[in-house]
Tab-separated table of C-alpha atoms in Angstrom:
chain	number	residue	atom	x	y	z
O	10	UNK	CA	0.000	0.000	0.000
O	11	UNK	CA	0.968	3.654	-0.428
O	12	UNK	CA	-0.110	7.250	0.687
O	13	UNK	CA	-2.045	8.821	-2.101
O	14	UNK	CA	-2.615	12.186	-2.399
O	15	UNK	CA	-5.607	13.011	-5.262
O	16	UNK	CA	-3.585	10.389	-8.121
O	17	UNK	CA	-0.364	10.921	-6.682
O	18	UNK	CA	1.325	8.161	-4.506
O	19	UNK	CA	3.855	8.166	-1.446
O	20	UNK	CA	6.148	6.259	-2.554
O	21	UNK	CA	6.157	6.873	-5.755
O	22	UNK	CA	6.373	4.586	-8.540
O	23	UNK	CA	9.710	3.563	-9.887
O	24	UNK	CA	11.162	5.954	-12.311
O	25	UNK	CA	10.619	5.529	-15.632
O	26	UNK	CA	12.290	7.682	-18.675
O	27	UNK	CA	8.723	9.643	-18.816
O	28	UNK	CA	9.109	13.182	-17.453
O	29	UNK	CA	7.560	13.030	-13.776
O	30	UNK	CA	4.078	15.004	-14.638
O	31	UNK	CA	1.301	15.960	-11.783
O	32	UNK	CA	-1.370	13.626	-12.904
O	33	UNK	CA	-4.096	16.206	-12.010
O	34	UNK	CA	-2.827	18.751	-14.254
O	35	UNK	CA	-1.888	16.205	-16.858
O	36	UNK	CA	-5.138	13.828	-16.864
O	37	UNK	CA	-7.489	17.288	-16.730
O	38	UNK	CA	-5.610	18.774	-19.482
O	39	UNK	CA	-5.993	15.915	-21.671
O	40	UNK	CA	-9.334	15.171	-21.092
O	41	UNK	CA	-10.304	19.330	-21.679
O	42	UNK	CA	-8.228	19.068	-24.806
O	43	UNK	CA	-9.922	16.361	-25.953
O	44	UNK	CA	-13.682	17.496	-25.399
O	45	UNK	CA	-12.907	21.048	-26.482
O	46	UNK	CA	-11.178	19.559	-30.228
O	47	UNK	CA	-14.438	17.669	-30.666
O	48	UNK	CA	-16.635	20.307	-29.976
O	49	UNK	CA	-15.591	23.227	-31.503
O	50	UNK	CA	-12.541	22.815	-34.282
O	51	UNK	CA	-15.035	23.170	-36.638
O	52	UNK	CA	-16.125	26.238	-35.690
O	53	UNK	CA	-12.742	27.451	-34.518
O	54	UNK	CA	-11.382	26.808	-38.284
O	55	UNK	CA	-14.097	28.996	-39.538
O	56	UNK	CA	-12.638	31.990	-37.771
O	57	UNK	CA	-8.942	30.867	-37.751
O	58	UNK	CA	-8.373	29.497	-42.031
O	59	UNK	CA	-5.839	26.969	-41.717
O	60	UNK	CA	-6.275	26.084	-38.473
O	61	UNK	CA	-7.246	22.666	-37.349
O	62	UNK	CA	-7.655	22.176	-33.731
O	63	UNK	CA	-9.233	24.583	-31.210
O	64	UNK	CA	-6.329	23.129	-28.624
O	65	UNK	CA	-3.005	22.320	-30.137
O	66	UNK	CA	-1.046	21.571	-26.992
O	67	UNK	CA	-1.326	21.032	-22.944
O	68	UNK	CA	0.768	22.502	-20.531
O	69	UNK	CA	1.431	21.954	-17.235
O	70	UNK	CA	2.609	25.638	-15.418
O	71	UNK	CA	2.649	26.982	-12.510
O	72	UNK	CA	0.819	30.379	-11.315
O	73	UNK	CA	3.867	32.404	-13.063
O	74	UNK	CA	6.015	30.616	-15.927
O	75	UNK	CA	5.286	27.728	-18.088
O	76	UNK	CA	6.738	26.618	-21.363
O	77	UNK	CA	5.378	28.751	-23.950
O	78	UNK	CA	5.677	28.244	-27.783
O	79	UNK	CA	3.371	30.761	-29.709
O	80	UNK	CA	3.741	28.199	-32.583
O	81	UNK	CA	1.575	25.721	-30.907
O	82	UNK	CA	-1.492	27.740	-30.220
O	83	UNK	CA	-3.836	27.705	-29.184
O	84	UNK	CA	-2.906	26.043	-26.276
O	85	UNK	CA	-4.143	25.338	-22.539
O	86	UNK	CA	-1.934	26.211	-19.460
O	87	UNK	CA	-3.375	23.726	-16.471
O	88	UNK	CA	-1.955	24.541	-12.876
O	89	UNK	CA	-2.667	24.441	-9.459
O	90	UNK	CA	-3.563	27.771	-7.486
O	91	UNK	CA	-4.533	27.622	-3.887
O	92	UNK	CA	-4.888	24.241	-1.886
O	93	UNK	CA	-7.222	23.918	1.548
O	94	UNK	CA	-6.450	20.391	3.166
O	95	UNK	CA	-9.238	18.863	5.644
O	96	UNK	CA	-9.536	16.305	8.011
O	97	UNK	CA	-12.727	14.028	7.918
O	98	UNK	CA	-11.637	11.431	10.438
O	99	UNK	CA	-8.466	8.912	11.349
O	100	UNK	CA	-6.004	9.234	7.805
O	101	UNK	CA	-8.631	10.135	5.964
O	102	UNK	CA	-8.332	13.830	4.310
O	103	UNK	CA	-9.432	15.607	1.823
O	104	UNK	CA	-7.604	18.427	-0.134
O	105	UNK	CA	-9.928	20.998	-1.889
O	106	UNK	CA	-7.643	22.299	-4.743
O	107	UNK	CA	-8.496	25.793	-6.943
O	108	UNK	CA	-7.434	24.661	-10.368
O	109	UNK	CA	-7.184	26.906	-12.878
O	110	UNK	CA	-7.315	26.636	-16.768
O	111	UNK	CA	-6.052	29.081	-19.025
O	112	UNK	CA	-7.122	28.663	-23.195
O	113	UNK	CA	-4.961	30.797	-25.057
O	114	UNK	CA	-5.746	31.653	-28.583
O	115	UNK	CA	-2.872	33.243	-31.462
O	116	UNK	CA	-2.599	36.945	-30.880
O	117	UNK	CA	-4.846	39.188	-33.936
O	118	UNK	CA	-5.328	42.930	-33.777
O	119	UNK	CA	-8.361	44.368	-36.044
O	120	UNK	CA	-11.187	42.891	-37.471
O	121	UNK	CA	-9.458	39.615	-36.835
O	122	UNK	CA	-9.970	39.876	-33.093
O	123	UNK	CA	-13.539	41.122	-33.023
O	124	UNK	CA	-14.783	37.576	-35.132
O	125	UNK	CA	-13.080	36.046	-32.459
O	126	UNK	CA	-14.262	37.347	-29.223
O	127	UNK	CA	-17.822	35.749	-29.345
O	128	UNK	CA	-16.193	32.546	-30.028
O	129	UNK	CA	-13.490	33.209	-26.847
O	130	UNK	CA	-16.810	33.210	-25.140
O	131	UNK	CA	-17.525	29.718	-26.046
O	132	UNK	CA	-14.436	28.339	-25.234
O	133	UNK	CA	-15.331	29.295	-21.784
O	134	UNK	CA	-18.567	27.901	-21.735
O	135	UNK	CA	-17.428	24.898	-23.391
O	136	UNK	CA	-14.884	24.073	-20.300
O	137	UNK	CA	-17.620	24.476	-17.613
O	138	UNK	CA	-19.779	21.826	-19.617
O	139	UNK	CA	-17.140	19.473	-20.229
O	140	UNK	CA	-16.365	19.556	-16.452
O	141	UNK	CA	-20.070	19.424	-15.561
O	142	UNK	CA	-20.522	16.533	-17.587
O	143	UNK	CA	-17.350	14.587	-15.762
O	144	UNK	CA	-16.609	12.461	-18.923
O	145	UNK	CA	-17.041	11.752	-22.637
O	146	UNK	CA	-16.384	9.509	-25.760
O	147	UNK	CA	-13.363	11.213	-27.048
O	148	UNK	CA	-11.015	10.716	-23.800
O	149	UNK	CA	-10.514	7.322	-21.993
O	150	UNK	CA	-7.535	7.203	-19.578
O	151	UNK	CA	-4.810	4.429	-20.337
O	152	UNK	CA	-4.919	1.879	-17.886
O	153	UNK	CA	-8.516	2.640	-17.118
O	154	UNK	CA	-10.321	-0.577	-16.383
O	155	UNK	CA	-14.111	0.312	-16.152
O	156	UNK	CA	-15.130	-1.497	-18.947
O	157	UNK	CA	-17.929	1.415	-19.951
O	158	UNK	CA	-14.823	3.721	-20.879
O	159	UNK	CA	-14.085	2.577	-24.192
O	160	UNK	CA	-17.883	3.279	-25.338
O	161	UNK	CA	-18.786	6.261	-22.811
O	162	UNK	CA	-15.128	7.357	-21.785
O	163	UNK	CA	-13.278	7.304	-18.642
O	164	UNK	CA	-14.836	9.009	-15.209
O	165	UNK	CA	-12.473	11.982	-14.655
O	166	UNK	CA	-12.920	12.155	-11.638
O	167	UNK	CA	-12.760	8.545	-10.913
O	168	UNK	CA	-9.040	8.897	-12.604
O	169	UNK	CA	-7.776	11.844	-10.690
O	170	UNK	CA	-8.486	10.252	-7.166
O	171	UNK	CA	-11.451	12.924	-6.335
O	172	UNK	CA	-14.180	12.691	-4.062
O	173	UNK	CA	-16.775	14.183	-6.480
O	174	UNK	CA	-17.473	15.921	-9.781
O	175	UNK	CA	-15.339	19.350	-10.036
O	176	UNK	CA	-17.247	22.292	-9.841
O	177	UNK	CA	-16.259	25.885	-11.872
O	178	UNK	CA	-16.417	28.528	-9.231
O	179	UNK	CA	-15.400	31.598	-11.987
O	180	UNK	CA	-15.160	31.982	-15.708
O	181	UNK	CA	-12.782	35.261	-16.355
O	182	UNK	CA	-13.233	35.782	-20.656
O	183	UNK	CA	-10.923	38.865	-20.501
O	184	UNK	CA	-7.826	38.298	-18.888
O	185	UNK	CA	-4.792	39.844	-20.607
O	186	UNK	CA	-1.751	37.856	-20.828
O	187	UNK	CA	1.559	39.316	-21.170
O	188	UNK	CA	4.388	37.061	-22.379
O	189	UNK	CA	7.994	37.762	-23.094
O	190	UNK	CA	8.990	36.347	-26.368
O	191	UNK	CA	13.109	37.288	-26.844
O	192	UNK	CA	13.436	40.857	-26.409
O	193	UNK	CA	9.714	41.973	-27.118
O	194	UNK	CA	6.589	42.111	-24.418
O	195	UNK	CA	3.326	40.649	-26.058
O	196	UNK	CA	-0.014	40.789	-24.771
O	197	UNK	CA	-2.427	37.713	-25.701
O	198	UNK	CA	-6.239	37.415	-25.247
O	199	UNK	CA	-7.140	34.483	-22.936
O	200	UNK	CA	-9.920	32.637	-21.201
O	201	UNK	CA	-9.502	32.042	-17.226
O	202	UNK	CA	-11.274	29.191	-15.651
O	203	UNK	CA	-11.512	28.379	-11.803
O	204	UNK	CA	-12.191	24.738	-10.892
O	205	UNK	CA	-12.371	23.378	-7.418
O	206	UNK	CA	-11.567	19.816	-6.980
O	207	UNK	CA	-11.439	18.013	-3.988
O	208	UNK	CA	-8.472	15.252	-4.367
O	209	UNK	CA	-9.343	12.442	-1.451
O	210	UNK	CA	-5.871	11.606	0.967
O	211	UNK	CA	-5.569	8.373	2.725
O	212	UNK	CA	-2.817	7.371	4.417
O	213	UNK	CA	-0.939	3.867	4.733
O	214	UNK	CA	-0.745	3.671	8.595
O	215	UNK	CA	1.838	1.216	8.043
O	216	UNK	CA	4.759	3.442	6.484
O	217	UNK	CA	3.991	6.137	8.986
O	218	UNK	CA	6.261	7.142	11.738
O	219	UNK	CA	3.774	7.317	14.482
O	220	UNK	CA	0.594	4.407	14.167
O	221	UNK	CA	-2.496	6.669	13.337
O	222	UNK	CA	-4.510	5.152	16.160
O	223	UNK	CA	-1.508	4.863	18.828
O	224	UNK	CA	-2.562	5.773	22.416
O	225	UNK	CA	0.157	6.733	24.506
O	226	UNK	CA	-0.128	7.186	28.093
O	227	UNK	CA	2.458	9.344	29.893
O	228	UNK	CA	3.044	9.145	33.677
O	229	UNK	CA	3.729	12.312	35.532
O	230	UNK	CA	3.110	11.063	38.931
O	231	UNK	CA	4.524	12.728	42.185
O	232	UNK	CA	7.406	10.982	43.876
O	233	UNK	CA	6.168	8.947	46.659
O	234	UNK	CA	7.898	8.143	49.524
O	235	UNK	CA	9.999	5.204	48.619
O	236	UNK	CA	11.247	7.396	45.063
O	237	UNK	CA	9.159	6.002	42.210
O	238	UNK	CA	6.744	8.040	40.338
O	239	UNK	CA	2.989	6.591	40.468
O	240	UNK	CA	0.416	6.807	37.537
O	241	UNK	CA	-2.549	9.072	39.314
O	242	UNK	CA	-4.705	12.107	38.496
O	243	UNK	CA	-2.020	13.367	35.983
O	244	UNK	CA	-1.583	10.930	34.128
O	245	UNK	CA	-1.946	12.172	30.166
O	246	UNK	CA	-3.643	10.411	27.296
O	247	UNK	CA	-2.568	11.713	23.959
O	248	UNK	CA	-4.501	10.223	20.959
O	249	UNK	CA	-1.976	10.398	17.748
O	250	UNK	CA	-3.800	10.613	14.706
O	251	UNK	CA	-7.595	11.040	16.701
């Protein structure tokens, strides 16, 4: 047994040559990508001659850098914001997570950007749906077992170790992006999404230091007469773990 934390185990797996991803960022991505390409690329090449898919790549970033090619937009930037763990009784926790998603389209100026803003729009609306709905055809998980995924897709949050459906708390459609490329300062329209999630804990009480249930009583008697110290009124319980 491990400690696992949303999809991510204590100890971890053995190293492979794959880059070590967070599966929550990487498994949400995937699946958004995935819904969003179905969805909408027709539309989105409509607006945008020549181009195919309404996501072109994932990224996993954090709340201030991430890899950033503006040859693979439109792309979505996954990472984690804030994160509130709770205790619901002995090793059992849950971590409530503010995820957010960021769908960033090519930079246009003009006319260009005006066609696009009601579809921007969309995109936005399109995420909160997809995460509503909690699965679909187009993405099934590898390794995922449920033998209704390869006909109705894999549960999301089944795969990313959550306690329920995630819930979008905030859809921002005018955030202004401002990325360094070389020497020159760009600014990029965006879509901002806010996702809660609430990634389950458990805990192995077998790898642990200190047994989750231990009771340990600690005597801090007076000294009697003969020098020993006797268990009485102060004795102290201390529950580990309660």
């Amino acid at each position: 047994m491990a400690d696992e934390i949303g999809s991510i185990k204590f100890p971890p797996d053995p190293p492979t040559n794959t880059p070590v991803a967070d599966p929550l960022l990487r498994k949400f991505g995937l699946y958004l990508q995935s819904y969003l390409n179905a969805q909408l690329s027709r539309d989105w090449s409509k607006i945008a001659p020549g181009e195919r898919d309404v996501v072109r790549a994932v990224r996993e970033a954090s709340s201030v850098r991430a890899w950033f090619d503006d040859k693979q937009l439109p792309s979505l930037f996954v990472f984690r914001h804030t994160q509130l763990p709770q205790r619901l009784g002995d090793d059992l926790y849950v971590d409530t997570t503010e995820l957010f998603v960021l769908w960033m389209p090519p930079a246009v100026e003009g006319d260009k950007r005006e066609k696009r803003d009601p579809f921007t729009a969309r995109v936005g609306i399109a995420i909160r749906h997809a995460v509503r709905l909690g699965r679909h055809p187009w993405w099934v998980d590898p390794g995922d077992e449920d033998p209704t995924a390869p006909t109705q897709g894999s549960v999301l949050a089944r795969r990313l170790g959550l306690c329920r459906v995630p819930v979008v708390k905030r859809i921002d459609f005018e955030p202004r992006i401002k990325v360094t490329i070389g020497e020159k300062l760009q600014d990029f329209d965006a879509v901002l999404v806010h996702i809660e999630c609430e990634e389950l804990t458990t805990f192995d009480p077998s790898i642990r230091g200190v047994p989750s249930k231990a009771t340990i009583a600690i005597q801090q008697g007076s000294p009697g007469g003969d020098g020993d110290n006797h268990a009485g009124d102060n004795t102290v319980i201390r529950q580990y773990g309660a």
